Tab-separated table of C-alpha atoms and ligand atoms in Angstrom:
chain	number	residue	atom	x	y	z
A	154	UNK	CA	-23.668	10.178	-40.559
A	155	UNK	CA	-24.131	11.964	-37.500
A	156	UNK	CA	-21.936	10.963	-34.512
A	157	UNK	CA	-23.753	9.752	-31.513
A	158	UNK	CA	-22.887	9.350	-27.870
A	159	UNK	CA	-24.744	7.621	-25.217
A	160	UNK	CA	-24.552	10.042	-22.549
A	161	UNK	CA	-25.598	9.452	-18.895
A	162	UNK	CA	-24.482	12.441	-16.810
A	163	UNK	CA	-24.262	11.646	-13.323
A	164	UNK	CA	-21.971	14.856	-12.510
A	165	UNK	CA	-24.327	17.284	-14.094
A	166	UNK	CA	-27.103	15.903	-11.778
A	167	UNK	CA	-25.130	16.835	-8.538
A	168	UNK	CA	-26.621	19.938	-6.757
A	169	UNK	CA	-25.303	23.409	-7.415
A	170	UNK	CA	-21.733	24.357	-6.574
A	171	UNK	CA	-19.817	21.578	-7.967
A	172	UNK	CA	-19.532	23.107	-11.601
A	173	UNK	CA	-20.323	25.858	-13.922
A	174	UNK	CA	-22.457	25.175	-16.955
A	175	UNK	CA	-20.620	26.373	-19.894
A	176	UNK	CA	-20.614	25.319	-23.423
A	177	UNK	CA	-17.699	25.140	-25.686
A	178	UNK	CA	-16.869	28.026	-27.699
A	179	UNK	CA	-16.808	27.168	-31.464
A	180	UNK	CA	-13.579	27.464	-33.531
A	181	UNK	CA	-13.161	28.747	-37.182
A	182	UNK	CA	-12.362	25.546	-39.145
A	183	UNK	CA	-12.171	22.400	-37.116
A	184	UNK	CA	-10.548	19.399	-38.952
A	185	UNK	CA	-10.415	15.857	-37.201
A	186	UNK	CA	-6.526	14.898	-36.725
A	187	UNK	CA	-6.845	11.627	-34.793
A	188	UNK	CA	-9.924	9.563	-33.757
A	189	UNK	CA	-9.522	6.570	-31.592
A	190	UNK	CA	-12.128	4.021	-32.979
A	191	UNK	CA	-11.290	1.315	-30.476
A	192	UNK	CA	-11.812	3.585	-27.511
A	193	UNK	CA	-15.113	4.806	-29.265
A	194	UNK	CA	-16.281	1.436	-29.399
A	195	UNK	CA	-15.764	0.540	-25.830
A	196	UNK	CA	-17.842	3.899	-24.956
A	197	UNK	CA	-20.610	2.901	-27.141
A	198	UNK	CA	-20.176	5.778	-29.537
A	199	UNK	CA	-21.407	5.742	-33.038
A	200	UNK	CA	-18.886	7.331	-35.125
A	201	UNK	CA	-20.054	10.076	-37.673
A	202	UNK	CA	-18.500	11.344	-40.705
A	203	UNK	CA	-15.177	13.103	-40.472
A	204	UNK	CA	-16.940	16.507	-40.867
A	205	UNK	CA	-19.334	15.925	-38.233
A	206	UNK	CA	-16.854	14.588	-35.846
A	207	UNK	CA	-14.635	17.433	-36.416
A	208	UNK	CA	-17.446	19.734	-35.511
A	209	UNK	CA	-18.379	17.857	-32.335
A	210	UNK	CA	-14.760	17.344	-30.956
A	211	UNK	CA	-13.846	20.880	-32.079
A	212	UNK	CA	-16.810	22.121	-29.841
A	213	UNK	CA	-18.915	23.631	-32.602
A	214	UNK	CA	-21.726	21.192	-32.184
A	215	UNK	CA	-22.947	20.007	-28.691
A	216	UNK	CA	-24.073	16.513	-29.168
A	217	UNK	CA	-27.456	15.296	-28.054
A	218	UNK	CA	-27.488	14.348	-24.498
A	219	UNK	CA	-24.429	16.187	-23.597
A	220	UNK	CA	-24.651	18.481	-20.551
A	221	UNK	CA	-21.457	20.756	-20.926
A	222	UNK	CA	-19.733	21.936	-17.731
A	223	UNK	CA	-16.712	23.149	-16.111
A	224	UNK	CA	-15.720	21.620	-12.772
A	225	UNK	CA	-14.679	23.307	-9.918
A	226	UNK	CA	-11.568	22.477	-7.872
A	227	UNK	CA	-8.382	23.876	-6.203
A	228	UNK	CA	-5.163	22.303	-5.662
A	229	UNK	CA	-1.600	22.671	-4.270
A	230	UNK	CA	0.747	23.765	-7.159
A	231	UNK	CA	4.490	23.005	-6.005
A	232	UNK	CA	3.308	23.071	-2.493
A	233	UNK	CA	1.482	26.216	-2.549
A	234	UNK	CA	-2.487	26.114	-1.999
A	235	UNK	CA	-4.305	27.706	-4.728
A	236	UNK	CA	-7.707	28.351	-3.471
A	237	UNK	CA	-9.733	28.385	-6.758
A	238	UNK	CA	-8.388	26.467	-9.906
A	239	UNK	CA	-11.326	24.506	-11.829
A	240	UNK	CA	-11.575	23.676	-15.467
A	241	UNK	CA	-10.027	26.691	-17.178
A	242	UNK	CA	-9.823	25.271	-20.555
A	243	UNK	CA	-11.619	22.161	-20.437
A	244	UNK	CA	-15.438	21.188	-20.602
A	245	UNK	CA	-16.835	17.945	-19.420
A	246	UNK	CA	-19.577	17.091	-22.181
A	247	UNK	CA	-20.751	14.253	-19.831
A	248	UNK	CA	-20.489	10.669	-19.210
A	249	UNK	CA	-21.117	7.358	-20.847
A	250	UNK	CA	-21.542	3.904	-19.577
A	251	UNK	CA	-19.278	1.920	-21.679
A	252	UNK	CA	-19.753	-1.654	-23.001
A	253	UNK	CA	-17.840	-2.792	-20.121
A	254	UNK	CA	-20.079	-1.127	-17.584
A	255	UNK	CA	-17.637	1.410	-16.694
A	256	UNK	CA	-18.632	5.059	-16.270
A	257	UNK	CA	-16.336	7.418	-18.142
A	258	UNK	CA	-16.103	11.216	-18.359
A	259	UNK	CA	-15.868	12.711	-22.129
A	260	UNK	CA	-14.079	16.041	-21.613
A	261	UNK	CA	-12.954	18.542	-24.436
A	262	UNK	CA	-9.635	20.355	-23.274
A	263	UNK	CA	-8.861	23.457	-25.211
A	264	UNK	CA	-12.548	24.204	-25.943
A	265	UNK	CA	-12.617	27.917	-24.997
A	266	UNK	CA	-12.875	30.092	-21.665
A	267	UNK	CA	-14.894	29.039	-18.695
A	268	UNK	CA	-15.671	31.031	-15.533
A	269	UNK	CA	-12.597	29.384	-14.146
A	270	UNK	CA	-10.121	30.662	-16.949
A	271	UNK	CA	-8.459	33.127	-14.866
A	272	UNK	CA	-6.129	34.778	-17.259
A	273	UNK	CA	-6.032	32.128	-19.549
A	274	UNK	CA	-7.661	31.937	-23.095
A	275	UNK	CA	-9.239	28.428	-22.675
A	276	UNK	CA	-7.435	27.329	-25.558
A	277	UNK	CA	-4.493	24.548	-26.331
A	278	UNK	CA	-1.868	24.394	-28.950
A	279	UNK	CA	-1.242	21.683	-31.197
A	280	UNK	CA	2.039	20.270	-29.633
A	281	UNK	CA	0.393	19.415	-26.128
A	282	UNK	CA	-2.728	18.107	-27.809
A	283	UNK	CA	-0.670	15.587	-29.708
A	284	UNK	CA	1.781	15.068	-26.862
A	285	UNK	CA	-1.199	14.074	-24.629
A	286	UNK	CA	-2.918	12.023	-27.232
A	287	UNK	CA	0.086	10.017	-27.997
A	288	UNK	CA	1.829	9.639	-24.423
A	289	UNK	CA	-1.644	8.807	-22.768
A	290	UNK	CA	-2.317	5.938	-25.398
A	291	UNK	CA	1.102	4.805	-24.834
A	292	UNK	CA	0.577	4.581	-21.102
A	293	UNK	CA	-2.576	2.480	-21.851
A	294	UNK	CA	-0.657	0.233	-24.169
A	295	UNK	CA	1.807	-0.315	-21.306
A	296	UNK	CA	-1.040	-1.484	-18.985
A	297	UNK	CA	-0.779	1.578	-16.746
A	298	UNK	CA	-3.884	3.267	-15.552
A	299	UNK	CA	-4.413	6.566	-17.508
A	300	UNK	CA	-6.977	8.966	-18.802
A	301	UNK	CA	-7.124	8.233	-22.659
A	302	UNK	CA	-7.588	10.142	-25.915
A	303	UNK	CA	-10.521	9.796	-28.077
A	304	UNK	CA	-10.056	12.707	-30.646
A	305	UNK	CA	-7.891	15.541	-31.667
A	306	UNK	CA	-9.078	18.412	-33.768
A	307	UNK	CA	-7.152	21.330	-35.324
A	308	UNK	CA	-9.074	24.400	-34.764
A	309	UNK	CA	-8.047	26.476	-37.754
A	310	UNK	CA	-7.335	29.239	-35.359
A	311	UNK	CA	-4.051	30.560	-33.720
A	312	UNK	CA	-3.353	30.662	-29.950
A	313	UNK	CA	-1.075	33.273	-28.654
A	314	UNK	CA	2.072	31.923	-26.502
A	315	UNK	CA	5.442	33.273	-26.826
A	316	UNK	CA	4.520	32.998	-30.514
A	317	UNK	CA	1.463	32.257	-32.697
A	318	UNK	CA	0.824	28.446	-32.795
A	319	UNK	CA	-1.813	26.397	-34.311
A	320	UNK	CA	-4.750	25.670	-31.980
A	321	UNK	CA	-6.174	22.176	-31.269
A	322	UNK	CA	-8.704	20.520	-29.150
A	323	UNK	CA	-8.155	17.208	-27.182
A	324	UNK	CA	-10.988	14.896	-26.147
A	325	UNK	CA	-9.858	13.303	-23.139
A	326	UNK	CA	-11.652	10.229	-21.592
A	327	UNK	CA	-11.366	9.670	-18.029
A	328	UNK	CA	-12.814	7.176	-15.244
A	329	UNK	CA	-13.662	10.547	-13.885
A	330	UNK	CA	-11.772	13.976	-13.184
A	331	UNK	CA	-12.195	13.989	-9.491
A	332	UNK	CA	-8.902	15.083	-7.908
A	333	UNK	CA	-7.486	15.600	-4.558
A	334	UNK	CA	-8.086	19.168	-5.488
A	335	UNK	CA	-11.765	18.614	-5.960
A	336	UNK	CA	-12.177	17.734	-2.189
A	337	UNK	CA	-9.577	20.247	-1.090
A	338	UNK	CA	-11.886	23.444	-2.321
A	339	UNK	CA	-14.849	22.293	-0.392
A	340	UNK	CA	-12.784	21.438	2.687
A	341	UNK	CA	-11.019	24.773	2.556
A	342	UNK	CA	-14.189	26.670	2.371
A	343	UNK	CA	-15.710	24.694	5.360
A	344	UNK	CA	-18.393	23.471	2.880
A	345	UNK	CA	-19.057	20.319	4.865
A	346	UNK	CA	-22.309	19.660	3.050
A	347	UNK	CA	-20.759	19.560	-0.448
A	348	UNK	CA	-17.641	17.609	1.026
A	349	UNK	CA	-20.011	14.971	2.361
A	350	UNK	CA	-22.024	14.886	-1.088
A	351	UNK	CA	-18.752	14.555	-2.943
A	352	UNK	CA	-17.172	11.725	-0.836
A	353	UNK	CA	-20.543	9.702	-1.368
A	354	UNK	CA	-20.349	10.341	-5.143
A	355	UNK	CA	-16.628	9.375	-5.505
A	356	UNK	CA	-17.415	6.136	-3.318
A	357	UNK	CA	-20.397	5.205	-5.508
A	358	UNK	CA	-18.501	5.970	-8.601
A	359	UNK	CA	-15.115	4.356	-8.181
A	360	UNK	CA	-14.984	2.406	-4.785
A	361	UNK	CA	-18.528	0.984	-4.022
A	362	UNK	CA	-17.066	-1.230	-1.298
A	363	UNK	CA	-15.435	1.584	0.435
A	364	UNK	CA	-16.830	2.643	3.617
A	365	UNK	CA	-16.842	6.276	4.671
A	366	UNK	CA	-14.339	8.937	4.006
A	367	UNK	CA	-11.359	6.756	5.686
A	368	UNK	CA	-12.463	3.901	3.257
A	369	UNK	CA	-12.279	6.263	0.313
A	370	UNK	CA	-8.929	7.483	1.636
A	371	UNK	CA	-7.456	3.751	1.952
A	372	UNK	CA	-8.945	3.053	-1.643
A	373	UNK	CA	-7.188	5.973	-3.230
A	374	UNK	CA	-3.889	5.171	-1.358
A	375	UNK	CA	-3.933	1.853	-2.787
A	376	UNK	CA	-4.624	2.753	-6.365
A	377	UNK	CA	-2.131	5.557	-6.309
A	378	UNK	CA	0.494	3.405	-4.796
A	379	UNK	CA	0.093	0.939	-7.313
A	380	UNK	CA	0.186	3.775	-9.896
A	381	UNK	CA	3.286	5.547	-8.896
A	382	UNK	CA	5.228	2.119	-8.735
A	383	UNK	CA	4.218	1.526	-12.248
A	384	UNK	CA	5.396	4.990	-13.533
A	385	UNK	CA	8.732	4.126	-11.887
A	386	UNK	CA	9.059	0.805	-13.526
A	387	UNK	CA	8.677	2.382	-17.146
A	388	UNK	CA	10.862	5.547	-16.289
A	389	UNK	CA	8.081	7.943	-16.391
A	390	UNK	CA	8.445	11.445	-14.880
A	391	UNK	CA	5.015	13.177	-14.546
A	392	UNK	CA	6.488	16.568	-14.006
A	393	UNK	CA	3.502	18.329	-12.390
A	394	UNK	CA	2.298	16.221	-9.408
A	395	UNK	CA	0.148	19.067	-8.018
A	396	UNK	CA	-2.718	17.993	-6.016
A	397	UNK	CA	-5.130	19.053	-8.833
A	398	UNK	CA	-3.268	16.535	-11.016
A	399	UNK	CA	-3.816	13.664	-8.732
A	400	UNK	CA	-6.863	11.526	-9.579
A	401	UNK	CA	-9.096	9.781	-7.119
A	402	UNK	CA	-9.549	6.981	-9.697
A	403	UNK	CA	-5.748	6.221	-9.606
A	404	UNK	CA	-5.386	7.027	-13.376
A	405	UNK	CA	-2.409	9.250	-14.682
A	406	UNK	CA	-3.869	12.552	-15.718
A	407	UNK	CA	-2.367	15.754	-17.253
A	408	UNK	CA	0.416	15.236	-19.487
A	409	UNK	CA	2.052	18.455	-19.502
A	410	UNK	CA	5.802	18.535	-19.342
A	411	UNK	CA	5.730	14.700	-18.667
A	412	UNK	CA	8.618	12.433	-20.148
A	413	UNK	CA	10.078	9.030	-20.056
A	414	UNK	CA	13.719	9.068	-19.004
A	415	UNK	CA	16.019	8.072	-21.762
A	416	UNK	CA	19.566	7.480	-19.767
A	417	UNK	CA	18.817	6.510	-15.895
A	418	UNK	CA	19.317	8.963	-13.394
A	419	UNK	CA	17.162	9.290	-10.283
A	420	UNK	CA	17.210	13.024	-10.359
A	421	UNK	CA	16.071	13.648	-13.710
A	422	UNK	CA	13.797	16.451	-14.218
A	423	UNK	CA	12.385	17.821	-17.441
A	424	UNK	CA	9.860	20.293	-16.578
A	425	UNK	CA	10.882	23.723	-17.284
A	426	UNK	CA	9.128	25.050	-14.311
A	427	UNK	CA	10.145	22.387	-11.741
A	428	UNK	CA	13.154	24.511	-10.717
A	429	UNK	CA	14.090	22.820	-7.300
A	430	UNK	CA	13.269	19.042	-8.534
A	431	UNK	CA	10.112	18.506	-6.466
A	432	UNK	CA	8.511	16.353	-9.193
A	433	UNK	CA	11.972	14.556	-9.973
A	434	UNK	CA	11.982	10.972	-10.924
A	435	UNK	CA	13.022	9.695	-7.687
A	436	UNK	CA	10.834	12.063	-5.603
A	437	UNK	CA	7.463	10.790	-7.093
A	438	UNK	CA	6.922	8.164	-4.391
A	439	UNK	CA	7.336	10.848	-1.538
A	440	UNK	CA	5.116	13.448	-3.340
A	441	UNK	CA	2.298	11.141	-3.844
A	442	UNK	CA	1.975	10.628	-0.151
A	443	UNK	CA	2.160	14.290	0.306
A	444	UNK	CA	-0.551	14.430	-1.967
A	445	UNK	CA	-2.666	11.702	-0.116
A	446	UNK	CA	-1.940	13.545	2.979
A	447	UNK	CA	-3.735	16.612	1.597
A	448	UNK	CA	-6.525	14.447	0.577
A	449	UNK	CA	-6.700	12.991	4.315
A	450	UNK	CA	-6.724	16.545	5.628
A	451	UNK	CA	-9.587	17.431	3.291
A	452	UNK	CA	-11.757	14.467	4.015
A	453	UNK	CA	-11.277	14.870	7.600
A	454	UNK	CA	-13.172	18.103	7.716
A	455	UNK	CA	-16.553	16.323	7.113
A	456	UNK	CA	-16.276	14.664	10.563
A	457	UNK	CA	-18.168	16.201	13.369
A	458	UNK	CA	-15.427	15.911	15.373
A	459	UNK	CA	-12.166	15.628	12.999
A	460	UNK	CA	-9.750	15.532	15.891
A	461	UNK	CA	-11.333	12.069	16.867
A	462	UNK	CA	-10.400	10.718	13.099
A	463	UNK	CA	-6.558	12.073	12.861
A	464	UNK	CA	-4.741	8.913	14.173
A	465	UNK	CA	-6.720	6.738	11.991
A	466	UNK	CA	-6.250	8.851	8.830
A	467	UNK	CA	-2.555	9.288	9.967
A	468	UNK	CA	-2.239	5.530	9.827
A	469	UNK	CA	-3.589	5.137	6.541
A	470	UNK	CA	-1.234	7.739	4.972
A	471	UNK	CA	1.850	6.649	6.834
A	472	UNK	CA	1.173	2.985	5.377
A	473	UNK	CA	1.701	4.176	1.943
A	474	UNK	CA	5.454	4.492	1.509
A	475	UNK	CA	5.890	0.693	2.446
A	476	UNK	CA	3.049	0.024	-0.107
A	477	UNK	CA	4.802	1.828	-2.837
A	478	UNK	CA	8.201	0.148	-1.978
A	479	UNK	CA	6.545	-3.311	-1.987
A	480	UNK	CA	4.775	-2.596	-5.308
A	481	UNK	CA	8.058	-1.144	-6.755
A	482	UNK	CA	10.163	-4.170	-5.602
A	483	UNK	CA	7.403	-6.552	-7.308
A	484	UNK	CA	7.676	-4.689	-10.560
A	485	UNK	CA	11.587	-4.210	-10.523
A	486	UNK	CA	11.843	-8.129	-9.406
A	487	UNK	CA	9.828	-8.866	-12.630
A	488	UNK	CA	12.152	-6.282	-14.593
A	489	UNK	CA	15.390	-8.562	-13.879
A	490	UNK	CA	13.405	-11.727	-14.626
A	491	UNK	CA	12.942	-12.882	-11.134
A	492	UNK	CA	9.664	-14.834	-10.456
A	493	UNK	CA	10.183	-15.792	-6.807
A	494	UNK	CA	11.098	-13.325	-4.065
A	495	UNK	CA	14.333	-13.613	-1.979
A	496	UNK	CA	15.982	-11.442	0.583
A	497	UNK	CA	18.620	-9.353	-1.095
A	498	UNK	CA	16.570	-8.669	-4.246
A	499	UNK	CA	16.059	-5.051	-3.341
A	500	UNK	CA	19.851	-4.588	-3.061
A	501	UNK	CA	20.554	-6.472	-6.224
A	502	UNK	CA	17.974	-4.142	-8.138
A	503	UNK	CA	19.418	-0.956	-6.444
A	504	UNK	CA	23.112	-1.913	-7.429
A	505	UNK	CA	22.026	-2.509	-11.026
A	506	UNK	CA	20.242	1.143	-10.965
A	507	UNK	CA	23.508	2.706	-9.324
A	508	UNK	CA	25.686	1.252	-12.141
A	509	UNK	CA	23.268	2.310	-14.449
A	510	UNK	CA	23.224	5.871	-13.198
A	511	UNK	CA	27.110	5.965	-13.099
A	512	UNK	CA	27.439	4.946	-16.823
A	513	UNK	CA	24.639	6.712	-18.487
A	514	UNK	CA	22.829	3.578	-19.370
A	515	UNK	CA	19.492	3.855	-21.253
A	516	UNK	CA	16.806	2.848	-18.912
A	517	UNK	CA	14.470	1.184	-21.172
A	518	UNK	CA	16.905	-0.482	-23.444
A	519	UNK	CA	19.065	-1.857	-20.553
A	520	UNK	CA	16.260	-3.753	-19.086
A	521	UNK	CA	14.801	-4.804	-22.225
A	522	UNK	CA	18.353	-6.359	-23.353
A	523	UNK	CA	18.998	-8.140	-20.049
A	524	UNK	CA	19.929	-11.658	-20.882
A	525	UNK	CA	21.326	-10.509	-24.083
A	526	UNK	CA	24.613	-9.258	-25.268
A	527	UNK	CA	22.912	-5.813	-25.730
A	528	UNK	CA	22.865	-4.918	-22.038
A	529	UNK	CA	26.541	-4.136	-21.338
A	530	UNK	CA	26.709	-2.070	-24.497
A	531	UNK	CA	24.407	0.441	-22.675
A	532	UNK	CA	27.111	1.104	-20.221
A	533	UNK	CA	29.807	3.744	-20.617
A	534	UNK	CA	31.993	1.238	-19.007
A	535	UNK	CA	30.582	-2.136	-19.778
A	536	UNK	CA	32.616	-3.867	-17.284
A	537	UNK	CA	30.385	-2.212	-14.693
A	538	UNK	CA	27.453	-3.969	-16.098
A	539	UNK	CA	29.665	-7.513	-16.082
A	540	UNK	CA	30.293	-6.836	-12.324
A	541	UNK	CA	26.694	-6.687	-11.821
A	542	UNK	CA	25.559	-9.489	-14.101
A	543	UNK	CA	27.731	-12.002	-12.322
A	544	UNK	CA	25.934	-11.618	-9.099
A	545	UNK	CA	22.519	-11.598	-10.999
A	546	UNK	CA	23.292	-14.955	-12.657
A	547	UNK	CA	24.016	-16.559	-9.561
A	548	UNK	CA	20.898	-15.402	-8.214
A	549	UNK	CA	19.093	-16.482	-11.481
A	550	UNK	CA	20.415	-20.052	-10.958
A	551	UNK	CA	17.897	-20.210	-8.111
A	552	UNK	CA	15.004	-18.936	-10.252
A	553	UNK	CA	13.079	-19.875	-13.310
A	554	UNK	CA	14.076	-19.182	-16.818
A	555	UNK	CA	13.956	-15.297	-16.977
A	556	UNK	CA	13.164	-14.979	-20.798
A	557	UNK	CA	9.555	-14.770	-20.734
A	558	UNK	CA	9.200	-12.353	-17.949
A	559	UNK	CA	11.987	-10.023	-18.936
A	560	UNK	CA	9.879	-9.694	-22.449
A	561	UNK	CA	6.715	-9.150	-20.502
A	562	UNK	CA	8.010	-6.816	-17.734
A	563	UNK	CA	10.241	-4.617	-20.045
A	564	UNK	CA	8.747	-2.558	-22.988
A	565	UNK	CA	10.568	-2.753	-26.382
A	566	UNK	CA	9.446	0.903	-26.982
A	567	UNK	CA	8.448	4.021	-25.215
A	568	UNK	CA	7.572	7.401	-26.352
A	569	UNK	CA	10.751	8.896	-26.130
A	570	UNK	CA	10.846	12.572	-25.697
A	571	UNK	CA	12.740	13.377	-28.824
A	572	UNK	CA	10.439	11.498	-31.019
A	573	UNK	CA	7.655	13.027	-29.492
A	574	UNK	CA	9.202	16.602	-30.228
A	575	UNK	CA	9.954	15.589	-33.691
A	576	UNK	CA	6.227	14.430	-34.246
A	577	UNK	CA	5.049	17.912	-32.996
A	578	UNK	CA	7.429	19.756	-35.486
A	579	UNK	CA	6.158	17.835	-38.277
A	580	UNK	CA	2.349	18.109	-37.368
A	581	UNK	CA	2.883	21.890	-37.175
A	582	UNK	CA	4.358	21.670	-40.572
A	583	UNK	CA	1.230	19.869	-41.630
A	584	UNK	CA	2.690	16.321	-41.851
A	585	UNK	CA	0.826	13.831	-39.510
A	586	UNK	CA	2.619	10.688	-40.756
A	587	UNK	CA	5.179	10.827	-37.807
A	588	UNK	CA	2.283	10.820	-35.442
A	589	UNK	CA	0.687	7.863	-37.354
A	590	UNK	CA	3.766	6.029	-37.168
A	591	UNK	CA	4.609	6.679	-33.695
A	592	UNK	CA	1.205	5.862	-32.504
A	593	UNK	CA	1.103	2.454	-34.432
A	594	UNK	CA	4.563	1.705	-32.687
A	595	UNK	CA	3.412	2.336	-29.126
A	596	UNK	CA	0.250	0.502	-29.376
A	597	UNK	CA	2.082	-2.721	-29.183
A	598	UNK	CA	5.114	-1.821	-27.036
A	599	UNK	CA	6.269	-5.294	-25.765
A	600	UNK	CA	6.839	-6.685	-29.336
A	601	UNK	CA	9.832	-5.979	-31.368
A	602	UNK	CA	8.934	-4.703	-34.918
A	603	UNK	CA	12.229	-4.440	-36.677
A	604	UNK	CA	10.985	-1.669	-39.210
A	605	UNK	CA	10.363	0.574	-36.239
A	606	UNK	CA	13.703	0.047	-34.470
A	607	UNK	CA	14.791	3.585	-35.084
A	608	UNK	CA	12.081	4.845	-32.686
A	609	UNK	CA	13.848	2.579	-29.804
A	610	UNK	CA	17.040	4.386	-30.314
A	611	UNK	CA	18.212	7.257	-27.544
A	612	UNK	CA	18.423	10.521	-28.914
A	613	UNK	CA	21.670	11.767	-30.222
A	614	UNK	CA	23.154	14.604	-28.479
A	615	UNK	CA	21.763	17.059	-31.074
A	616	UNK	CA	18.243	15.483	-30.496
A	617	UNK	CA	18.119	15.582	-26.650
A	618	UNK	CA	15.215	17.422	-25.262
A	619	UNK	CA	16.490	19.592	-22.270
A	620	UNK	CA	13.320	20.934	-21.128
A	621	UNK	CA	9.624	20.112	-21.250
A	622	UNK	CA	6.846	22.791	-20.963
A	623	UNK	CA	3.385	22.706	-19.647
A	624	UNK	CA	2.126	23.835	-22.893
A	625	UNK	CA	-0.624	26.235	-21.424
B	980	AMP	P1	-2.762	22.129	-15.953
B	980	AMP	O1	-1.419	22.661	-15.683
B	980	AMP	O2	-3.164	21.864	-17.162
B	980	AMP	O3	-3.088	21.227	-14.642
B	980	AMP	O4	-3.634	23.638	-15.493
B	980	AMP	C1	-3.522	24.260	-14.181
B	980	AMP	C2	-4.751	25.186	-14.102
B	980	AMP	O5	-4.653	26.320	-15.304
B	980	AMP	C3	-6.238	24.457	-14.419
B	980	AMP	O6	-7.049	25.266	-13.642
B	980	AMP	C4	-6.244	24.874	-15.808
B	980	AMP	O7	-7.819	24.839	-16.313
B	980	AMP	C5	-5.657	26.286	-15.932
B	980	AMP	N1	-5.366	26.497	-17.255
B	980	AMP	C6	-4.066	26.306	-18.022
B	980	AMP	N2	-3.890	26.612	-19.120
B	980	AMP	C7	-5.079	27.472	-19.414
B	980	AMP	C8	-5.656	28.273	-20.375
B	980	AMP	N3	-4.863	28.411	-21.514
B	980	AMP	N4	-6.727	29.039	-20.141
B	980	AMP	C9	-7.186	28.949	-19.080
B	980	AMP	N5	-7.002	28.200	-17.904
B	980	AMP	C10	-5.852	27.312	-18.122
B	981	MG	MG1	-4.396	19.906	-14.424
């Protein structure tokens, strides 16, 4: 049977200058490693047989109705403006209008060079492809806005990195791939016509109620503020919050050197390229505001008199930190089982986090175990927990029974970095069983499954992953 995708490609219908038409480059021996049937159904896709799906998701057969292209964008990388990035190893096949009425991009990542590849080979290796597949689907299951994974294909080719590694292609699904950097490129070029067209396109696609550029800025601010608070609430560290990895939709995108924290510490950094901790866990709320300021700067360029709009735009950006704080407090209140707000809750949560940091307490397991004896066992000095728990209990006395809320707000399982690495090592050796098992466990993260308890254990010293890599 032949795979069929009901494409409706609005981006490809934009005028010239937003993208370069580019077909994927065929690979030697495509083999389907993973396919997300639930997501395919939402997208209205009729699956084909395995061989045919490997051809399409490996980039060897362009399916009917696709209009493959590489999108143009720029971006600030670690604070430095790079005037031209673009899809250097990704190709947008097109969009579908899903059964839920939502328009989504279907993109191949690792599908060969494009006019924007610069010095890169346009390829990806198996490790980052499976990492993104697994972690993005885990984020979705946690209820956090994210791009998703439709398929992973092994190419049967090797890619050259520090060593030779097995190649792979990921099929990524996103509300769109519009980024802060998509606006920056046209603003920096002084191309106000395209900047206006792009603004109209983004509003129509994502925020139809938003009015004008500042309405769009406000909508992106709200979506990103909610998103970052959600990352914080599960101990997620993105690792490369460059403006080209910051979406207009408010979805998490680009699972490069990302990781979930094991032991809690606010300064945690995993990315091998984040020397100064710009994208450390506790810096994420500040960095997203910086990114939003870049979007504001770009959007302003389309006004005939930008200087008249600076105050309004500044006000929108300046409101963001308080919004993130409020959302953070709402989520962390739930994480300690409080269903009604009281003054002093923020200090109570901060006190717990301080004690956790001083005691190498596991982020996920500590919150999940609140209300059981298990919580104090997470602390190097359990008395540090007891001191906090006494205050917590007196606060709880003025609130409802926390048990349900604790179980709904605190995942039982997250994709632990050492498990992800072990999964990748096995896959490289040809064993997909750990991928299957981990994927199944992460699909239902709030429900304990005793047979999967080994996957909730923090790493042993010998298993600890010290650094994560972009995997380009
Ligand atoms: P990322 O770190 O994935 O956000 O990528 C940053 C930029 O580098 C984007 O423009 C990518 O398309 C480009 N890039 C990353 N890896 C490759 C590669 N192997 N070949 C070509 N371009 C790449
Ligand atoms: Mg990127």
